[in-house]
mmCIF file of C-alpha atoms and ligand atoms in Angstrom:
data_model
loop_
_atom_site.group_PDB
_atom_site.id
_atom_site.type_symbol
_atom_site.label_atom_id
_atom_site.label_comp_id
_atom_site.label_asym_id
_atom_site.label_seq_id
_atom_site.Cartn_x
_atom_site.Cartn_y
_atom_site.Cartn_z
ATOM 1 C CA MET A 4 -3.546 78.243 34.921
ATOM 2 C CA GLN A 5 -7.092 77.143 35.539
ATOM 3 C CA ASP A 6 -7.835 77.461 31.803
ATOM 4 C CA LEU A 7 -4.757 75.386 30.924
ATOM 5 C CA ARG A 8 -5.786 72.705 33.368
ATOM 6 C CA GLU A 9 -9.345 72.412 32.054
ATOM 7 C CA LYS A 10 -8.152 72.424 28.440
ATOM 8 C CA TYR A 11 -5.665 69.583 28.839
ATOM 9 C CA ILE A 12 -7.678 67.396 31.227
ATOM 10 C CA ASP A 13 -10.540 67.594 28.739
ATOM 11 C CA LEU A 14 -8.360 66.858 25.694
ATOM 12 C CA ILE A 15 -6.634 63.899 27.407
ATOM 13 C CA ALA A 16 -9.975 62.377 28.401
ATOM 14 C CA ASN A 17 -11.090 62.488 24.769
ATOM 15 C CA ALA A 18 -7.867 61.282 23.098
ATOM 16 C CA GLY A 19 -8.743 58.484 20.676
ATOM 17 C CA ASP A 20 -5.433 56.586 20.575
ATOM 18 C CA GLU A 21 -1.867 56.507 21.794
ATOM 19 C CA ALA A 22 -0.592 58.738 18.978
ATOM 20 C CA ALA A 23 -3.077 61.517 19.868
ATOM 21 C CA LEU A 24 -2.092 61.133 23.509
ATOM 22 C CA GLU A 25 1.589 61.525 22.656
ATOM 23 C CA GLU A 26 0.837 64.746 20.741
ATOM 24 C CA LEU A 27 -0.941 66.116 23.780
ATOM 25 C CA ARG A 28 1.982 65.181 26.025
ATOM 26 C CA VAL A 29 4.373 67.125 23.793
ATOM 27 C CA ALA A 30 1.997 70.117 23.574
ATOM 28 C CA ALA A 31 1.557 70.336 27.371
ATOM 29 C CA VAL A 32 4.680 69.069 29.172
ATOM 30 C CA GLY A 33 7.148 68.540 26.324
ATOM 31 C CA LYS A 34 10.290 70.740 26.200
ATOM 32 C CA LYS A 35 8.420 73.488 24.328
ATOM 33 C CA GLY A 36 5.023 72.625 25.734
ATOM 34 C CA GLU A 37 2.685 75.227 27.143
ATOM 35 C CA ILE A 38 3.316 74.297 30.763
ATOM 36 C CA SER A 39 7.081 74.100 30.298
ATOM 37 C CA LEU A 40 7.038 77.625 28.789
ATOM 38 C CA LYS A 41 5.039 78.880 31.730
ATOM 39 C CA MET A 42 7.662 77.420 34.065
ATOM 40 C CA ARG A 43 10.379 79.355 32.254
ATOM 41 C CA GLU A 44 8.474 82.547 32.951
ATOM 42 C CA LEU A 45 8.957 81.901 36.692
ATOM 43 C CA GLY A 46 12.446 83.451 36.335
ATOM 44 C CA LYS A 47 11.038 86.826 35.424
ATOM 45 C CA MET A 48 8.706 86.955 38.401
ATOM 46 C CA SER A 49 9.232 88.701 41.728
ATOM 47 C CA PRO A 50 10.115 86.303 44.579
ATOM 48 C CA GLU A 51 6.646 86.740 46.103
ATOM 49 C CA GLU A 52 4.875 85.918 42.839
ATOM 50 C CA ARG A 53 7.195 82.964 42.284
ATOM 51 C CA GLN A 54 6.419 81.490 45.695
ATOM 52 C CA VAL A 55 2.766 81.199 44.714
ATOM 53 C CA ALA A 56 3.092 80.345 41.000
ATOM 54 C CA GLY A 57 5.968 77.781 41.328
ATOM 55 C CA PRO A 58 4.220 75.122 43.449
ATOM 56 C CA ALA A 59 0.973 75.651 41.566
ATOM 57 C CA LEU A 60 2.689 75.028 38.206
ATOM 58 C CA ASN A 61 4.478 71.940 39.542
ATOM 59 C CA ALA A 62 1.187 70.561 40.861
ATOM 60 C CA LEU A 63 -0.425 71.224 37.475
ATOM 61 C CA LYS A 64 2.439 69.407 35.695
ATOM 62 C CA ASP A 65 2.078 66.418 38.003
ATOM 63 C CA GLU A 66 -1.656 66.335 37.492
ATOM 64 C CA ILE A 67 -1.305 66.393 33.685
ATOM 65 C CA ASN A 68 1.339 63.666 33.785
ATOM 66 C CA ALA A 69 -0.882 61.477 35.960
ATOM 67 C CA ALA A 70 -3.837 62.024 33.605
ATOM 68 C CA LEU A 71 -1.659 61.070 30.617
ATOM 69 C CA ALA A 72 -0.490 57.835 32.312
ATOM 70 C CA ALA A 73 -4.018 56.861 33.351
ATOM 71 C CA LYS A 74 -5.354 57.465 29.841
ATOM 72 C CA LYS A 75 -2.474 55.500 28.332
ATOM 73 C CA ALA A 76 -3.296 52.493 30.528
ATOM 74 C CA ALA A 77 -6.995 52.775 29.667
ATOM 75 C CA LEU A 78 -6.216 52.861 25.922
ATOM 76 C CA ALA A 79 -3.982 49.757 26.276
ATOM 77 C CA ASP A 80 -6.815 47.901 28.034
ATOM 78 C CA VAL A 81 -9.208 48.764 25.219
ATOM 79 C CA ALA A 82 -6.683 47.592 22.609
ATOM 80 C CA LEU A 83 -6.210 44.292 24.463
ATOM 81 C CA GLU A 84 -9.980 43.802 24.674
ATOM 82 C CA GLU A 85 -10.230 44.306 20.918
ATOM 83 C CA ARG A 86 -7.429 41.848 20.237
ATOM 84 C CA LEU A 87 -8.909 39.213 22.515
ATOM 85 C CA LYS A 88 -12.214 39.535 20.663
ATOM 86 C CA THR A 89 -10.601 38.716 17.304
ATOM 87 C CA GLU A 90 -8.164 36.102 18.620
ATOM 88 C CA TRP A 91 -10.840 34.228 20.582
ATOM 89 C CA LEU A 92 -10.340 30.454 20.716
ATOM 90 C CA ASP A 93 -12.780 27.787 21.931
ATOM 91 C CA VAL A 94 -10.541 25.362 23.790
ATOM 92 C CA THR A 95 -13.473 22.962 24.285
ATOM 93 C CA LEU A 96 -13.722 22.189 20.530
ATOM 94 C CA PRO A 97 -12.692 18.611 19.663
ATOM 95 C CA GLY A 98 -9.270 18.266 18.003
ATOM 96 C CA ARG A 99 -8.972 17.638 14.277
ATOM 97 C CA PRO A 100 -7.607 14.128 13.683
ATOM 98 C CA MET A 101 -4.315 14.086 11.794
ATOM 99 C CA ARG A 102 -3.697 10.831 9.992
ATOM 100 C CA ARG A 103 0.010 10.228 10.342
ATOM 101 C CA GLY A 104 1.260 6.818 11.433
ATOM 102 C CA THR A 105 -0.769 3.634 11.007
ATOM 103 C CA ILE A 106 -0.932 0.293 12.774
ATOM 104 C CA HIS A 107 0.837 -2.422 10.769
ATOM 105 C CA PRO A 108 -1.434 -5.308 9.662
ATOM 106 C CA VAL A 109 0.678 -7.731 11.739
ATOM 107 C CA SER A 110 0.150 -5.642 14.885
ATOM 108 C CA GLN A 111 -3.527 -5.267 14.046
ATOM 109 C CA VAL A 112 -3.997 -9.013 13.577
ATOM 110 C CA MET A 113 -2.045 -9.754 16.791
ATOM 111 C CA ASP A 114 -4.387 -7.386 18.643
ATOM 112 C CA GLU A 115 -7.408 -9.061 17.076
ATOM 113 C CA ILE A 116 -6.148 -12.551 17.985
ATOM 114 C CA THR A 117 -5.417 -11.424 21.543
ATOM 115 C CA ALA A 118 -8.891 -9.881 21.907
ATOM 116 C CA ILE A 119 -10.605 -13.104 20.741
ATOM 117 C CA PHE A 120 -8.566 -15.473 22.917
ATOM 118 C CA ALA A 121 -8.846 -13.124 25.911
ATOM 119 C CA ASP A 122 -12.626 -13.517 25.599
ATOM 120 C CA LEU A 123 -12.103 -17.286 25.616
ATOM 121 C CA GLY A 124 -10.120 -17.173 28.867
ATOM 122 C CA PHE A 125 -6.550 -17.143 27.521
ATOM 123 C CA SER A 126 -3.816 -14.820 28.718
ATOM 124 C CA VAL A 127 -0.736 -13.707 26.773
ATOM 125 C CA ALA A 128 2.710 -15.185 27.486
ATOM 126 C CA GLU A 129 6.048 -14.188 25.996
ATOM 127 C CA GLY A 130 9.517 -15.654 25.575
ATOM 128 C CA PRO A 131 12.896 -14.506 24.204
ATOM 129 C CA GLN A 132 13.613 -14.387 20.481
ATOM 130 C CA ILE A 133 17.136 -15.700 21.106
ATOM 131 C CA ASP A 134 16.767 -18.967 22.990
ATOM 132 C CA SER A 135 18.856 -21.978 23.942
ATOM 133 C CA ASP A 136 18.673 -25.036 21.707
ATOM 134 C CA TRP A 137 17.244 -26.859 24.739
ATOM 135 C CA TYR A 138 14.103 -24.690 24.805
ATOM 136 C CA ASN A 139 13.778 -24.491 21.034
ATOM 137 C CA PHE A 140 14.440 -28.210 20.373
ATOM 138 C CA ASP A 141 15.319 -30.734 23.118
ATOM 139 C CA ALA A 142 12.546 -29.830 25.562
ATOM 140 C CA LEU A 143 10.117 -30.103 22.660
ATOM 141 C CA ASN A 144 11.226 -33.683 21.990
ATOM 142 C CA ILE A 145 13.470 -32.744 19.069
ATOM 143 C CA PRO A 146 16.844 -34.329 20.002
ATOM 144 C CA SER A 147 20.146 -33.344 18.354
ATOM 145 C CA HIS A 148 20.040 -35.513 15.269
ATOM 146 C CA HIS A 149 16.310 -35.326 14.663
ATOM 147 C CA PRO A 150 15.549 -34.441 11.006
ATOM 148 C CA ALA A 151 13.152 -31.679 12.179
ATOM 149 C CA ARG A 152 16.206 -29.623 13.194
ATOM 150 C CA ALA A 153 17.542 -29.625 9.666
ATOM 151 C CA GLU A 154 14.101 -28.945 8.202
ATOM 152 C CA MET A 155 13.709 -25.769 10.271
ATOM 153 C CA ASP A 156 16.566 -23.858 8.537
ATOM 154 C CA THR A 157 17.743 -22.591 11.897
ATOM 155 C CA PHE A 158 19.838 -19.455 12.423
ATOM 156 C CA TYR A 159 22.559 -20.244 14.968
ATOM 157 C CA MET A 160 24.240 -17.604 17.123
ATOM 158 C CA ALA A 161 28.041 -17.525 17.293
ATOM 159 C CA ARG A 162 29.929 -18.920 20.300
ATOM 160 C CA ALA A 163 33.315 -17.661 21.486
ATOM 161 C CA GLU A 164 36.258 -19.658 20.175
ATOM 162 C CA GLY A 165 36.835 -22.716 22.359
ATOM 163 C CA ASP A 166 33.347 -22.584 23.880
ATOM 164 C CA ASP A 167 31.831 -25.860 22.756
ATOM 165 C CA ARG A 168 28.444 -25.590 24.425
ATOM 166 C CA PRO A 169 25.657 -25.801 21.833
ATOM 167 C CA PRO A 170 25.012 -22.377 20.309
ATOM 168 C CA HIS A 171 21.852 -20.403 21.038
ATOM 169 C CA VAL A 172 19.404 -20.038 18.173
ATOM 170 C CA LEU A 173 16.968 -17.469 16.844
ATOM 171 C CA ARG A 174 13.818 -19.316 17.833
ATOM 172 C CA THR A 175 12.345 -21.150 14.862
ATOM 173 C CA HIS A 176 8.836 -21.233 16.347
ATOM 174 C CA THR A 177 6.889 -19.956 19.367
ATOM 175 C CA SER A 178 6.676 -23.456 20.893
ATOM 176 C CA PRO A 179 9.568 -22.861 23.373
ATOM 177 C CA VAL A 180 7.187 -20.472 25.166
ATOM 178 C CA GLN A 181 5.114 -23.575 26.076
ATOM 179 C CA ILE A 182 8.069 -24.917 28.060
ATOM 180 C CA ARG A 183 8.990 -21.601 29.671
ATOM 181 C CA HIS A 184 5.416 -20.960 30.737
ATOM 182 C CA MET A 185 4.774 -24.421 32.223
ATOM 183 C CA GLU A 186 8.153 -24.410 33.983
ATOM 184 C CA LYS A 187 7.240 -21.191 35.737
ATOM 185 C CA HIS A 188 3.491 -21.511 36.302
ATOM 186 C CA GLY A 189 2.766 -25.243 36.116
ATOM 187 C CA ALA A 190 -0.688 -26.616 35.261
ATOM 188 C CA PRO A 191 -3.518 -25.908 34.627
ATOM 189 C CA CYS A 192 -2.951 -23.116 32.092
ATOM 190 C CA ARG A 193 -4.449 -21.385 29.087
ATOM 191 C CA ILE A 194 -2.130 -19.100 27.156
ATOM 192 C CA ILE A 195 -1.378 -17.738 23.740
ATOM 193 C CA ALA A 196 2.126 -16.591 22.820
ATOM 194 C CA PRO A 197 2.354 -14.296 19.796
ATOM 195 C CA GLY A 198 5.758 -13.185 18.534
ATOM 196 C CA ARG A 199 8.581 -13.164 16.025
ATOM 197 C CA VAL A 200 10.243 -16.320 14.763
ATOM 198 C CA TYR A 201 13.134 -16.872 12.345
ATOM 199 C CA ARG A 202 14.041 -19.347 9.603
ATOM 200 C CA ALA A 203 16.600 -19.087 6.817
ATOM 201 C CA ASP A 204 14.114 -18.944 3.963
ATOM 202 C CA TYR A 205 13.210 -16.233 1.448
ATOM 203 C CA ASP A 206 10.715 -16.237 -1.429
ATOM 204 C CA GLN A 207 7.248 -14.881 -2.221
ATOM 205 C CA THR A 208 5.660 -16.720 0.703
ATOM 206 C CA HIS A 209 8.619 -16.898 3.122
ATOM 207 C CA THR A 210 10.647 -14.232 4.925
ATOM 208 C CA PRO A 211 13.555 -14.977 7.303
ATOM 209 C CA MET A 212 11.584 -13.301 10.109
ATOM 210 C CA PHE A 213 7.860 -13.889 10.471
ATOM 211 C CA HIS A 214 5.222 -14.159 13.182
ATOM 212 C CA GLN A 215 3.485 -17.024 14.901
ATOM 213 C CA VAL A 216 1.010 -17.366 17.690
ATOM 214 C CA GLU A 217 1.275 -20.379 19.950
ATOM 215 C CA GLY A 218 -1.716 -21.681 21.891
ATOM 216 C CA LEU A 219 -1.532 -23.939 24.952
ATOM 217 C CA ALA A 220 -4.278 -25.302 27.196
ATOM 218 C CA ILE A 221 -3.412 -27.808 29.933
ATOM 219 C CA ASP A 222 -5.882 -29.272 32.395
ATOM 220 C CA ARG A 223 -7.061 -32.697 33.624
ATOM 221 C CA GLU A 224 -9.455 -33.636 30.839
ATOM 222 C CA ILE A 225 -8.677 -31.445 27.847
ATOM 223 C CA SER A 226 -9.038 -33.255 24.505
ATOM 224 C CA MET A 227 -8.841 -32.729 20.739
ATOM 225 C CA ALA A 228 -12.597 -31.999 20.836
ATOM 226 C CA ASN A 229 -11.914 -28.896 22.953
ATOM 227 C CA LEU A 230 -9.242 -27.875 20.435
ATOM 228 C CA LYS A 231 -11.631 -28.210 17.512
ATOM 229 C CA TRP A 232 -14.344 -26.192 19.226
ATOM 230 C CA LEU A 233 -11.877 -23.489 20.241
ATOM 231 C CA LEU A 234 -10.403 -23.132 16.745
ATOM 232 C CA GLU A 235 -13.835 -22.966 15.112
ATOM 233 C CA GLU A 236 -14.872 -20.236 17.570
ATOM 234 C CA PHE A 237 -11.652 -18.430 16.800
ATOM 235 C CA PHE A 238 -11.932 -18.579 13.006
ATOM 236 C CA ALA A 239 -15.595 -17.486 13.028
ATOM 237 C CA ALA A 240 -14.678 -14.466 15.167
ATOM 238 C CA PHE A 241 -11.473 -13.662 13.309
ATOM 239 C CA PHE A 242 -12.799 -13.902 9.744
ATOM 240 C CA GLU A 243 -16.140 -12.460 10.878
ATOM 241 C CA VAL A 244 -18.150 -15.256 9.192
ATOM 242 C CA ASP A 245 -20.458 -17.621 11.090
ATOM 243 C CA GLY A 246 -20.190 -21.390 10.854
ATOM 244 C CA ILE A 247 -16.800 -21.568 9.119
ATOM 245 C CA ARG A 248 -15.789 -25.239 8.619
ATOM 246 C CA THR A 249 -12.406 -26.685 9.583
ATOM 247 C CA ARG A 250 -10.661 -29.860 8.460
ATOM 248 C CA PHE A 251 -8.207 -31.748 10.673
ATOM 249 C CA ARG A 252 -5.596 -33.768 8.760
ATOM 250 C CA ALA A 253 -3.431 -36.299 10.572
ATOM 251 C CA SER A 254 0.130 -35.015 10.656
ATOM 252 C CA HIS A 255 3.330 -35.284 12.660
ATOM 253 C CA PHE A 256 5.162 -32.993 15.067
ATOM 254 C CA PRO A 257 7.684 -34.307 17.597
ATOM 255 C CA PHE A 258 6.030 -32.285 20.388
ATOM 256 C CA THR A 259 2.428 -33.417 19.913
ATOM 257 C CA GLU A 260 0.764 -36.838 19.777
ATOM 258 C CA PRO A 261 -1.595 -37.177 18.008
ATOM 259 C CA SER A 262 -0.897 -34.251 15.682
ATOM 260 C CA ALA A 263 -3.106 -32.523 13.155
ATOM 261 C CA GLU A 264 -2.761 -29.831 10.555
ATOM 262 C CA VAL A 265 -5.846 -27.682 10.341
ATOM 263 C CA ASP A 266 -7.389 -26.306 7.143
ATOM 264 C CA ILE A 267 -10.183 -23.796 6.833
ATOM 265 C CA GLN A 268 -12.930 -23.808 4.236
ATOM 266 C CA CYS A 269 -12.507 -21.418 1.295
ATOM 267 C CA SER A 270 -13.387 -20.808 -2.327
ATOM 268 C CA TRP A 271 -11.360 -19.566 -5.287
ATOM 269 C CA VAL A 272 -13.572 -17.806 -7.815
ATOM 270 C CA ASP A 273 -11.915 -15.833 -10.666
ATOM 271 C CA GLY A 274 -8.690 -15.670 -8.697
ATOM 272 C CA GLN A 275 -10.604 -14.267 -5.716
ATOM 273 C CA LEU A 276 -10.202 -16.057 -2.405
ATOM 274 C CA LYS A 277 -13.193 -16.214 -0.066
ATOM 275 C CA ILE A 278 -12.896 -17.646 3.452
ATOM 276 C CA GLY A 279 -15.755 -19.614 5.032
ATOM 277 C CA GLU A 280 -17.487 -20.791 1.848
ATOM 278 C CA GLY A 281 -16.882 -23.196 -1.046
ATOM 279 C CA ASP A 282 -15.173 -26.581 -1.385
ATOM 280 C CA ASP A 283 -11.501 -25.719 -1.186
ATOM 281 C CA TRP A 284 -9.259 -25.931 1.871
ATOM 282 C CA LEU A 285 -6.437 -23.737 3.077
ATOM 283 C CA GLU A 286 -3.866 -24.878 5.615
ATOM 284 C CA VAL A 287 -3.537 -22.429 8.498
ATOM 285 C CA LEU A 288 -1.962 -24.149 11.488
ATOM 286 C CA GLY A 289 -0.306 -27.134 13.164
ATOM 287 C CA SER A 290 -1.679 -28.613 16.372
ATOM 288 C CA GLY A 291 -2.060 -31.662 18.563
ATOM 289 C CA MET A 292 -2.130 -33.077 22.089
ATOM 290 C CA VAL A 293 1.018 -32.031 23.967
ATOM 291 C CA HIS A 294 3.473 -34.972 24.039
ATOM 292 C CA PRO A 295 4.009 -36.458 27.547
ATOM 293 C CA LYS A 296 7.781 -35.930 27.132
ATOM 294 C CA VAL A 297 7.169 -32.211 26.591
ATOM 295 C CA LEU A 298 5.077 -31.965 29.774
ATOM 296 C CA GLN A 299 7.804 -33.839 31.618
ATOM 297 C CA ALA A 300 10.563 -31.552 30.301
ATOM 298 C CA ALA A 301 8.581 -28.570 31.611
ATOM 299 C CA GLY A 302 8.073 -30.179 35.037
ATOM 300 C CA VAL A 303 4.384 -31.044 34.593
ATOM 301 C CA ASP A 304 3.281 -34.591 35.519
ATOM 302 C CA PRO A 305 1.848 -36.271 32.392
ATOM 303 C CA ASP A 306 -0.099 -38.742 34.558
ATOM 304 C CA GLN A 307 -2.075 -35.847 36.028
ATOM 305 C CA TRP A 308 -2.294 -33.359 33.202
ATOM 306 C CA GLN A 309 -2.918 -33.253 29.484
ATOM 307 C CA GLY A 310 -3.822 -30.674 26.889
ATOM 308 C CA PHE A 311 -3.467 -29.305 23.408
ATOM 309 C CA ALA A 312 -1.131 -26.901 21.652
ATOM 310 C CA PHE A 313 -1.274 -25.163 18.315
ATOM 311 C CA GLY A 314 0.930 -22.878 16.259
ATOM 312 C CA MET A 315 -0.421 -20.537 13.633
ATOM 313 C CA GLY A 316 1.253 -18.186 11.152
ATOM 314 C CA ILE A 317 0.115 -14.624 11.855
ATOM 315 C CA ASP A 318 1.371 -13.039 8.629
ATOM 316 C CA ARG A 319 -0.407 -15.746 6.664
ATOM 317 C CA ILE A 320 -3.842 -15.157 8.188
ATOM 318 C CA ALA A 321 -3.292 -11.381 7.981
ATOM 319 C CA MET A 322 -2.781 -11.788 4.217
ATOM 320 C CA LEU A 323 -5.905 -13.938 3.982
ATOM 321 C CA LYS A 324 -8.132 -11.620 5.998
ATOM 322 C CA TYR A 325 -7.017 -8.344 4.430
ATOM 323 C CA GLY A 326 -6.300 -9.529 0.880
ATOM 324 C CA ILE A 327 -2.587 -8.683 0.924
ATOM 325 C CA PRO A 328 -0.839 -10.484 -1.955
ATOM 326 C CA ASP A 329 2.912 -10.432 -1.210
ATOM 327 C CA LEU A 330 4.380 -11.379 2.171
ATOM 328 C CA ARG A 331 7.713 -9.664 1.520
ATOM 329 C CA ALA A 332 6.007 -6.243 1.325
ATOM 330 C CA PHE A 333 5.118 -6.643 5.025
ATOM 331 C CA PHE A 334 8.696 -5.874 5.974
ATOM 332 C CA ASP A 335 9.752 -3.336 3.302
ATOM 333 C CA SER A 336 8.643 -0.265 5.336
ATOM 334 C CA ASP A 337 7.249 1.278 2.151
ATOM 335 C CA LEU A 338 5.159 4.273 3.324
ATOM 336 C CA ARG A 339 2.643 3.943 0.487
ATOM 337 C CA TRP A 340 2.063 0.297 1.429
ATOM 338 C CA LEU A 341 1.773 1.156 5.117
ATOM 339 C CA ARG A 342 -0.767 3.927 4.436
ATOM 340 C CA HIS A 343 -2.779 1.614 2.209
ATOM 341 C CA TYR A 344 -2.837 -1.488 4.404
ATOM 342 C CA GLY A 345 -2.331 0.154 7.824
ATOM 343 C CA PHE A 346 -5.045 0.692 10.444
ATOM 344 C CA ALA A 347 -6.123 3.820 12.332
ATOM 345 C CA ALA A 348 -4.199 3.994 15.592
ATOM 346 C CA LEU A 349 -7.261 4.736 17.724
ATOM 347 C CA ASP A 350 -9.441 1.874 16.461
ATOM 348 C CA VAL A 351 -8.495 -0.694 19.072
ATOM 349 C CA PRO A 352 -9.962 -4.085 18.158
ATOM 350 C CA THR A 353 -12.381 -5.586 20.674
ATOM 351 C CA THR A 354 -14.829 -8.436 20.166
ATOM 352 C CA ALA A 355 -17.640 -6.223 21.455
ATOM 353 C CA ALA A 356 -17.040 -3.117 19.316
ATOM 354 C CA GLY A 357 -15.835 -4.981 16.202
ATOM 355 C CA LEU A 358 -12.409 -6.286 15.336
ATOM 356 C CA SER A 359 -11.727 -4.357 12.141
ATOM 357 C CA ARG A 360 -13.557 -1.254 11.033
HETATM 358 N N1 LIG B 4 5.730 -25.255 16.135
HETATM 359 C C1 LIG B 4 5.078 -25.750 14.969
HETATM 360 C C2 LIG B 4 5.636 -25.036 13.737
HETATM 361 O O1 LIG B 4 6.276 -24.032 13.866
HETATM 362 C C3 LIG B 4 3.589 -25.539 15.017
HETATM 363 C C4 LIG B 4 2.918 -26.318 16.119
HETATM 364 C C5 LIG B 4 2.765 -25.748 17.378
HETATM 365 C C6 LIG B 4 2.434 -27.586 15.888
HETATM 366 C C7 LIG B 4 2.152 -26.463 18.398
HETATM 367 C C8 LIG B 4 1.815 -28.313 16.895
HETATM 368 C C9 LIG B 4 1.667 -27.750 18.123
HETATM 369 O O2 LIG B 4 5.456 -25.470 12.617
#
């Protein structure tokens, strides 16, 4: 029995893998194993002999079984160690960027505009895209039969049969946000209001939905000179060219007096448009001193306060800055177009780090 014990303890200790261990288990304590055969011999023994050999054999069987289990666990640990060595992963490595979605040029340009005006002390205001005709027209000094209403190609919402209040409209410009903001916060104020606007118009340079950004600055002594300085600062930052020239042309809007349309300096060479150089001009926005009636409609006293407003087409200046030829493609959701003209999602424009990289 002592020989058997030494033999198997030694063999188990040296088993190289689980298969070898299983062979040893069968050879020792399996049905026809050496120890099992010895146990069968107990029957042929005298009761005295059996009383000694029985417990000793059982103890030996237990010892072998325990050695097998311990070795099995040890082999499993070694196997796990090996696997962990080959499957090792450095979780501190930086991730690999996956270029999937992109930022639409309109969103990019809105972010750029917001970053520039935020630096100049303006905050962002918003208003609804479906608005009453009072906010979109009357409060802005465009009464019912004013020709400007017809010119705007307005989309009207439906009213229930028998309801003869004036219908709501899809806002035709961002100017109603002027009224909503002043009504709520009074003067002084400095805001921009970027957003969607709607007009029933569709060709290469017009889509029924497009984007504007409104600007409004009201204080005690604000003048057209402040407007001119502000816009020149803006265009230099936005187009990333110093000393860009602007031209103010006398114009007319019902909600400003005086009113001006603003052009920026550009050149056309071989069909190539360059902003900030040359002798040509490109119209980019409408502006003026807020009409006293507009201040009044918004609950601001025109004897105390005055200021300027402007409205600029976002899609238009996005096309100019990024050389995008057709406006309609902006809203086609064509993936190839979006990948080509889109911006990396993590490059957030700031005036300090650069607007567009
Ligand atoms: N609301 C005008 C438009 O859509 C633009 C504008 C805004 C003009 C503010 C003057 C002042 O054409």
